[in-house]
GROMACS .gro file of C-alpha atoms in nm:
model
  305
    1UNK     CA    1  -0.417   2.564   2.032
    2UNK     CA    2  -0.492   2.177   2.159
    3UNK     CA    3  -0.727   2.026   2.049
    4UNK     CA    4  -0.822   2.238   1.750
    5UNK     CA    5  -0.896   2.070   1.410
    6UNK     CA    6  -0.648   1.970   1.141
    7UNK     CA    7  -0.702   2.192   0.761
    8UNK     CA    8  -0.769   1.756   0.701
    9UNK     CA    9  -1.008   1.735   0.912
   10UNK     CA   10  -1.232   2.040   0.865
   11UNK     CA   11  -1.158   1.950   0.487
   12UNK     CA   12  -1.337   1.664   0.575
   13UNK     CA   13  -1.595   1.765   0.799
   14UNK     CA   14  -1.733   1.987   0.483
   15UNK     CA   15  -1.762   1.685   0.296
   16UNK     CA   16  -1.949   1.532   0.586
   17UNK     CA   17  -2.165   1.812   0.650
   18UNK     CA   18  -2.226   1.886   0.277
   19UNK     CA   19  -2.372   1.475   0.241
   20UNK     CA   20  -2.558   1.524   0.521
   21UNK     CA   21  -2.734   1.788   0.358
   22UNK     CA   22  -2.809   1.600   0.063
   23UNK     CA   23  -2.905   1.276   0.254
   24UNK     CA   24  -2.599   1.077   0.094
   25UNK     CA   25  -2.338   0.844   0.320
   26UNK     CA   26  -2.014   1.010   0.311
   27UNK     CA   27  -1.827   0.644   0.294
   28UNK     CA   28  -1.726   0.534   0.088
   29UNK     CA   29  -1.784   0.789  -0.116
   30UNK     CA   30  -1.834   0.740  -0.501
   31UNK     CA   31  -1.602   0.960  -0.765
   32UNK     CA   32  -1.978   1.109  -0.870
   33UNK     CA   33  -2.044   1.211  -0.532
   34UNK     CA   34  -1.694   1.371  -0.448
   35UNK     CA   35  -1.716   1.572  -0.823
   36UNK     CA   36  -2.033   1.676  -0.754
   37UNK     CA   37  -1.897   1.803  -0.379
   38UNK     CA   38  -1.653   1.969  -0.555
   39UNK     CA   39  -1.872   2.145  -0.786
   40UNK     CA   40  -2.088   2.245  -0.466
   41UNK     CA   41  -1.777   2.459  -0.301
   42UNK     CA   42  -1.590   2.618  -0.587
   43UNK     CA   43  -1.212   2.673  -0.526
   44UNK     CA   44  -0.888   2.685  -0.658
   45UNK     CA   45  -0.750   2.344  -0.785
   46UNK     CA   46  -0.515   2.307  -0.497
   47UNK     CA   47  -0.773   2.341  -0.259
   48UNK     CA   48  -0.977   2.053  -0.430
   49UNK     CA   49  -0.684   1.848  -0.428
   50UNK     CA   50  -0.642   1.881  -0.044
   51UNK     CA   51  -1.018   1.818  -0.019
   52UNK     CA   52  -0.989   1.502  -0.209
   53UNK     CA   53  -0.684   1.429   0.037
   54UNK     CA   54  -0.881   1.431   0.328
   55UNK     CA   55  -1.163   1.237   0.178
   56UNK     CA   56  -0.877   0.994   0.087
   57UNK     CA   57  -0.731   0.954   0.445
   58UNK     CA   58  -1.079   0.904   0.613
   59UNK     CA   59  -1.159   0.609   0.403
   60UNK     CA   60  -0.803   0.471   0.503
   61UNK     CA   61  -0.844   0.522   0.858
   62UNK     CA   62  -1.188   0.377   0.825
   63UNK     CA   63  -1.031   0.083   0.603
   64UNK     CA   64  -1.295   0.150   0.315
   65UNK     CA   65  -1.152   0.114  -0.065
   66UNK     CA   66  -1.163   0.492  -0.203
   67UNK     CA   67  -1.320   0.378  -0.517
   68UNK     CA   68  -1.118   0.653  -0.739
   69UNK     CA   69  -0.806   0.550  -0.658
   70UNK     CA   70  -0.845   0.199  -0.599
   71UNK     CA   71  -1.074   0.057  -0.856
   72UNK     CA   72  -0.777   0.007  -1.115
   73UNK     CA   73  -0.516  -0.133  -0.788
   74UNK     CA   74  -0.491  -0.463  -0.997
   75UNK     CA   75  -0.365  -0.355  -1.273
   76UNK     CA   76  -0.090  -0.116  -1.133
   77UNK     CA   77   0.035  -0.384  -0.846
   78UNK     CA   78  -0.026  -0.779  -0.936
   79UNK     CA   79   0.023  -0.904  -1.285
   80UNK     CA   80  -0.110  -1.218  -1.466
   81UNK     CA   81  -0.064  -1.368  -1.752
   82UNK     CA   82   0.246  -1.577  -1.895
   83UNK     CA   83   0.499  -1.410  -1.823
   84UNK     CA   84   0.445  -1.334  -1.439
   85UNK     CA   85   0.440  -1.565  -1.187
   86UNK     CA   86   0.109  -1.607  -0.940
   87UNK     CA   87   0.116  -1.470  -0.597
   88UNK     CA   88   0.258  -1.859  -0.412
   89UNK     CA   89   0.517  -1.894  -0.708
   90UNK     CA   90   0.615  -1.555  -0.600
   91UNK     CA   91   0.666  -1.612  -0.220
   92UNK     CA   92   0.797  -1.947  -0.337
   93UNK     CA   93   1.078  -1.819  -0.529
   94UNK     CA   94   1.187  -1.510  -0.297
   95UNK     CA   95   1.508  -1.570  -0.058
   96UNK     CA   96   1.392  -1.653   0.306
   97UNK     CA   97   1.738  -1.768   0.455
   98UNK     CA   98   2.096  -1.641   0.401
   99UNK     CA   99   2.436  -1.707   0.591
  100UNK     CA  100   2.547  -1.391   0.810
  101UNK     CA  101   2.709  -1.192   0.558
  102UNK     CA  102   2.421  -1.220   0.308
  103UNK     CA  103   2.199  -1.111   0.592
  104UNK     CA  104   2.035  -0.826   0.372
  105UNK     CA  105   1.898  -1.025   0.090
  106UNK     CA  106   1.733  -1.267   0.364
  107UNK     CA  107   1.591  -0.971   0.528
  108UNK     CA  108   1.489  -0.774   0.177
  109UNK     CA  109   1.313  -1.114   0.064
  110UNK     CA  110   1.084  -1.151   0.399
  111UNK     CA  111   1.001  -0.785   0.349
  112UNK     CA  112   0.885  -0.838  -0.008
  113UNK     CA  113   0.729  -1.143   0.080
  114UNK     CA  114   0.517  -0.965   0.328
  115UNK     CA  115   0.431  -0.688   0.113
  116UNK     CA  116   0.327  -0.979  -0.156
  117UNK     CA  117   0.071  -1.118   0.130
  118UNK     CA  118  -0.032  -0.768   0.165
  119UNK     CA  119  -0.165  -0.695  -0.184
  120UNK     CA  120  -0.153  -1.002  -0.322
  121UNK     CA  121  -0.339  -1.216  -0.046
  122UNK     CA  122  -0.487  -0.946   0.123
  123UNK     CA  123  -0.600  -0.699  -0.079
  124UNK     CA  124  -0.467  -0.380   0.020
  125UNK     CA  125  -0.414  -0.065  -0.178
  126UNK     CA  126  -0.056   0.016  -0.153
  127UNK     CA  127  -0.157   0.284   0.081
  128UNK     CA  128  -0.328   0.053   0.331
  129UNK     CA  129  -0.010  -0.154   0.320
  130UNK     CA  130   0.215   0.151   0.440
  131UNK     CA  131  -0.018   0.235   0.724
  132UNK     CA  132  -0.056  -0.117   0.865
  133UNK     CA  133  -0.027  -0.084   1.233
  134UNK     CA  134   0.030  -0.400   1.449
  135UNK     CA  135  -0.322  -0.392   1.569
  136UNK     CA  136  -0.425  -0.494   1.222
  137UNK     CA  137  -0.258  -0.782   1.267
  138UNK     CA  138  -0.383  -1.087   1.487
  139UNK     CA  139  -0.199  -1.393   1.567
  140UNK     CA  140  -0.451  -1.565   1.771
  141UNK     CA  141  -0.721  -1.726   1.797
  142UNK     CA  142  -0.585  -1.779   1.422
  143UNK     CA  143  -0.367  -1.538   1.179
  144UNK     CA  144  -0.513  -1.248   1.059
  145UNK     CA  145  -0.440  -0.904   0.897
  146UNK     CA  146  -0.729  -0.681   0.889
  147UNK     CA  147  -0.960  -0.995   0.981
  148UNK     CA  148  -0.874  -1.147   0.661
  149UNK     CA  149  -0.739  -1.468   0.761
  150UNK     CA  150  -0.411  -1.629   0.639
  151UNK     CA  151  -0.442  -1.979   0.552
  152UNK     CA  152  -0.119  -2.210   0.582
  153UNK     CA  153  -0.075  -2.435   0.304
  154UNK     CA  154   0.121  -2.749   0.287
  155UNK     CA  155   0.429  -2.670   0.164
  156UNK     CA  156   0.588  -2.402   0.389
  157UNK     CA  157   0.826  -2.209   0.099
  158UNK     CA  158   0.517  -2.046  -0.070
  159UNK     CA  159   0.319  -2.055   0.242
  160UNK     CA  160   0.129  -1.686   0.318
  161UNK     CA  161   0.128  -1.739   0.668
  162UNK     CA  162   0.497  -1.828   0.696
  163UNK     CA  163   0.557  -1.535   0.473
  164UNK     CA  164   0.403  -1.329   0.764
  165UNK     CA  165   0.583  -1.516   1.066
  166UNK     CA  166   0.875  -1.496   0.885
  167UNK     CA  167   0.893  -1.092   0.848
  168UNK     CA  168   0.734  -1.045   1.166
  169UNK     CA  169   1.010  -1.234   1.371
  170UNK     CA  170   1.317  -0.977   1.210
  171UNK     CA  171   1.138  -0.681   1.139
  172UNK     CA  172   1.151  -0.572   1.555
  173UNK     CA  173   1.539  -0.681   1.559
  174UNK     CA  174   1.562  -0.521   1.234
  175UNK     CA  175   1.425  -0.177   1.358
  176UNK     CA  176   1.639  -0.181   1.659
  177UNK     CA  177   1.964  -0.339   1.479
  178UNK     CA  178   1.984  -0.668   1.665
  179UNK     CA  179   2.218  -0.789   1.336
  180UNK     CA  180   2.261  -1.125   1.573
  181UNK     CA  181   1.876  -1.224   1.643
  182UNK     CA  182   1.812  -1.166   1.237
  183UNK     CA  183   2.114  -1.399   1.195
  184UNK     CA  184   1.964  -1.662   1.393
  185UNK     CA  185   1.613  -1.622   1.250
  186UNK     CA  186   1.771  -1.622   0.887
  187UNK     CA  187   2.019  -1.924   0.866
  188UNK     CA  188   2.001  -2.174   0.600
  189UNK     CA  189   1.968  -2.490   0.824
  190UNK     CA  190   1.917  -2.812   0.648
  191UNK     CA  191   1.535  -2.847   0.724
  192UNK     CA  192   1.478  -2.459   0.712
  193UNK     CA  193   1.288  -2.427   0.355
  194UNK     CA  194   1.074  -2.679   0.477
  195UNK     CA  195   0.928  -2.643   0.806
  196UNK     CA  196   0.673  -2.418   0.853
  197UNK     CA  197   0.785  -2.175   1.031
  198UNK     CA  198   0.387  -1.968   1.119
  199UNK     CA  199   0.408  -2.303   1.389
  200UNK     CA  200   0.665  -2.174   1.566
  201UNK     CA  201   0.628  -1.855   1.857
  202UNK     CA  202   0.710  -1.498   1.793
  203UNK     CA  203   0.774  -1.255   2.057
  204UNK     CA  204   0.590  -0.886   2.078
  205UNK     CA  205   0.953  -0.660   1.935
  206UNK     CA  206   0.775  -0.668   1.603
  207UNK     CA  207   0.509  -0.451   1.785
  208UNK     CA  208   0.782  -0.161   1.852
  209UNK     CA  209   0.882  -0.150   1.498
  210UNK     CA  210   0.810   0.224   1.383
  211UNK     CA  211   0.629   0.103   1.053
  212UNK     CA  212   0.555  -0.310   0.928
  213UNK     CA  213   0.647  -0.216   0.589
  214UNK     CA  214   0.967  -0.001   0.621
  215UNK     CA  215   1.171   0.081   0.336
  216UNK     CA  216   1.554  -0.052   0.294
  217UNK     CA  217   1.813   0.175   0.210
  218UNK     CA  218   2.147   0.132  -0.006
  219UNK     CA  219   2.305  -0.125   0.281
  220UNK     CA  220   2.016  -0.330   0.267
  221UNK     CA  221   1.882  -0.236   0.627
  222UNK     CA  222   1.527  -0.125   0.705
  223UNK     CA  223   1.471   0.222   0.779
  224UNK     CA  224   1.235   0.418   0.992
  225UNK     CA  225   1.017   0.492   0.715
  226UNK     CA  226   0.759   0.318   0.539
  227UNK     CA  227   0.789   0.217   0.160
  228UNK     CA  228   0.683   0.457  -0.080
  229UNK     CA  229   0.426   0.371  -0.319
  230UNK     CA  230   0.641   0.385  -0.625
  231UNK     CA  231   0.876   0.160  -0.458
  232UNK     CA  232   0.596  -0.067  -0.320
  233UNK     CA  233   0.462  -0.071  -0.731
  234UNK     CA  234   0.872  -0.169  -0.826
  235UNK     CA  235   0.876  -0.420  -0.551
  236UNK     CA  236   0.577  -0.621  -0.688
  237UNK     CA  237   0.651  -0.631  -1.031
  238UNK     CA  238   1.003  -0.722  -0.932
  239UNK     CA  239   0.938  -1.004  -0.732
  240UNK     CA  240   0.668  -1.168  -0.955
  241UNK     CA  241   0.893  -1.199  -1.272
  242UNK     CA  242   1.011  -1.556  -1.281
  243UNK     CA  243   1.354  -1.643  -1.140
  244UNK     CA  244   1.531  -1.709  -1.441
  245UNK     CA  245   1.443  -1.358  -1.560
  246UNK     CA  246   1.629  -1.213  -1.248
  247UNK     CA  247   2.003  -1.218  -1.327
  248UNK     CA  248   2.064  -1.108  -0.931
  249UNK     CA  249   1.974  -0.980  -0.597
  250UNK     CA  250   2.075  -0.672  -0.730
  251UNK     CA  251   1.798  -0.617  -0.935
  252UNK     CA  252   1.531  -0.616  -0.631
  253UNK     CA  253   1.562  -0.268  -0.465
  254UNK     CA  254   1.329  -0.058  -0.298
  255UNK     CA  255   1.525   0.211  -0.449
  256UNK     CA  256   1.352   0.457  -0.680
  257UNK     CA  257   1.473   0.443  -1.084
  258UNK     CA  258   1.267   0.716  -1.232
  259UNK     CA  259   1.236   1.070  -1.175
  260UNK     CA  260   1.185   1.034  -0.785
  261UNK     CA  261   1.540   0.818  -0.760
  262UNK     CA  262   1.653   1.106  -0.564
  263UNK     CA  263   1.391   1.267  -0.410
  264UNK     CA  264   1.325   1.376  -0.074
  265UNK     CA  265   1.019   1.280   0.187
  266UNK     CA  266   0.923   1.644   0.124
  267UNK     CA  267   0.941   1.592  -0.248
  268UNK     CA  268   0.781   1.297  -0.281
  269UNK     CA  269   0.491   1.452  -0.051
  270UNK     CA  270   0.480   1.716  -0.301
  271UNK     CA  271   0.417   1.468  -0.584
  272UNK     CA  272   0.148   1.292  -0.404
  273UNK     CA  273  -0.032   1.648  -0.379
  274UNK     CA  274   0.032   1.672  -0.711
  275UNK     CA  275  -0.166   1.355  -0.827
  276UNK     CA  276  -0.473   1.467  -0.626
  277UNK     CA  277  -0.509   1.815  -0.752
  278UNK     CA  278  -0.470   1.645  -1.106
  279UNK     CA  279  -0.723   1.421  -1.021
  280UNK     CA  280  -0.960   1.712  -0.880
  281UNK     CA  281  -0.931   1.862  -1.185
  282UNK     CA  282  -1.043   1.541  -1.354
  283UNK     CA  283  -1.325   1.487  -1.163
  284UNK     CA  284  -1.435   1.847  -1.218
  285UNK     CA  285  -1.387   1.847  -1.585
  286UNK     CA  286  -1.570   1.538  -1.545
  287UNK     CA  287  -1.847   1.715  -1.347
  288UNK     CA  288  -1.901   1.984  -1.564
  289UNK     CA  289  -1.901   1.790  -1.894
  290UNK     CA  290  -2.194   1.582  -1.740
  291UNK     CA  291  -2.404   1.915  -1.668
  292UNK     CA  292  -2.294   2.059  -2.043
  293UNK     CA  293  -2.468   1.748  -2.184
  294UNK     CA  294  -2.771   1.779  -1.916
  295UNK     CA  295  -2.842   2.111  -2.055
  296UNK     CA  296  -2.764   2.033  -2.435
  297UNK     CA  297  -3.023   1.744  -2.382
  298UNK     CA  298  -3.302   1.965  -2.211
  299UNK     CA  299  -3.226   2.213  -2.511
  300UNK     CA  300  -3.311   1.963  -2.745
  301UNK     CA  301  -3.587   1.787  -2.578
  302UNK     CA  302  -3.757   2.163  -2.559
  303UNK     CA  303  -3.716   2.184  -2.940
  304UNK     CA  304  -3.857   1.864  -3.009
  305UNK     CA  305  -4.174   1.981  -2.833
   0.00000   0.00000   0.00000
């Protein structure tokens, strides 16, 4: 029937109603206030998990960090310490410019040094990254993405705004297979590493591109679909090892490794569902643990009396 509600978004509107009720904002929410919704509306595990879900994609859509999933995105997607390299060293360090026939690794480098603004500069979760939309992005009257703005810097290799100019002039010819515009974008002129190239125009095909961070399949050409999270996770911790560490291009591929190297859309769908029931289950563990001790401690305070 149009117009009838999405199982998301009457998921949802139960949460909403449900805070409402209790005089508490529902977003963000907080992991107490989602366990103790949980509690509130008992159900079978993989209901709570599509529950969570929906909590999950309303504080995306409303760009709001979804505190239970995001509060450890650090440690999972940028590295410090020794033996990574910082965020500039990292866009300094990826390939930008290739001859024709290396055209992939030009075009897999801007990608991954777009995603590196993303998390790295940015601060998106990796699941804010895969649902950019060009509207997040604005090129006037500065550079922004999500009205964080993107400073230049003086050198233009690790620059974060080139890094975003850079992607955004192939990934329209990319999505449409105009091989001969991302040849011309990409070629190593003499004076290429070092002009900056976020002072030069861009045209609007990057706003037809079906998804700003698509993932690259086994030819090295972008696909239709975004990255997946596990890939986006490989990508980063890829691309900030040093340089000597990386024996080739080979080695930085949105391809899958683990137990998802094959998988399907449907399958890796599945595993996402997966992760949220698990952490419904957590969070109602959690829950009732919390109300174990509540009673355990009224016990005791009553014998103490």
């Amino acid at each position: 029937m149009p117009g009838a509600a999405t199982q998301d978004q009457r998921d949802f509107a139960l949460f909403v109603d449900w805070c409402q009720s209790i005089d508490v904002d529902p977003l963000p929410a907080s992991a107490d206030t989602i366990a103790a919704f949980l509690a509130a509306f008992p159900a079978s595990i993989r209901a709570h998990g599509r529950r969570i879900r929906a909590i999950r994609h309303a504080h995306e859509h409303a760009h709001l960090p979804f505190e239970i999933l995001t509060e450890n995105r650090t440690a999972t997607t940028l590295r410090e310490g020794d033996e990574w390299v910082s965020i500039p060293e990292a866009l300094a360090q990826v390939p930008k410019y290739q001859h024709r026939k290396h055209l992939p690794i030009a075009l897999r480098g801007r990608r991954d040094a777009w995603l590196l603004v993303l998390l790295g500069v940015v601060g998106l979760s990796r699941a804010a990254a895969r649902d950019l939309v060009a509207d997040d992005v604005a090129l006037f009257p500065r550079l922004a993405i999500r009205s964080t703005p993107i400073v230049r810097t003086t050198d233009a290799s690790p620059c974060p705004a080139c890094a975003v100019t850079r992607w955004l002039r192939v990934v329209g010819p990319a999505a449409f297979h105009y091989r001969s515009e991302i040849a011309e974008a990409v070629s190593p002129e003499a004076d290429a590493e070092s002009v900056h190239d976020c002072t030069l125009g861009l045209d609007g095909l990057w706003r037809k591109a079906p998804t700003l961070l698509p993932a690259i399949d086994q030819h090295g050409w972008t696909t239709s679909a975004p990255m997946s999270a596990r890939a986006i996770s490989t990508t980063m911790r890829l691309r900030q090892q040093r340089s000597d560490r990386l024996t080739s291009e080979q080695h930085i591929s949105s391809r899958s490794t683990g137990r998802f190297a094959a998988a399907t859309s449907d399958e890796l769908a599945a595993a996402y569902d997966d992760v949220d029931e698990r952490l419904a289950a957590l969070l109602l563990r959690t829950s009732q643990m919390l109300k174990d001790s509540e009673e355990m401690l009224d016990r005791v305070t009553g014998i103490r009396r």
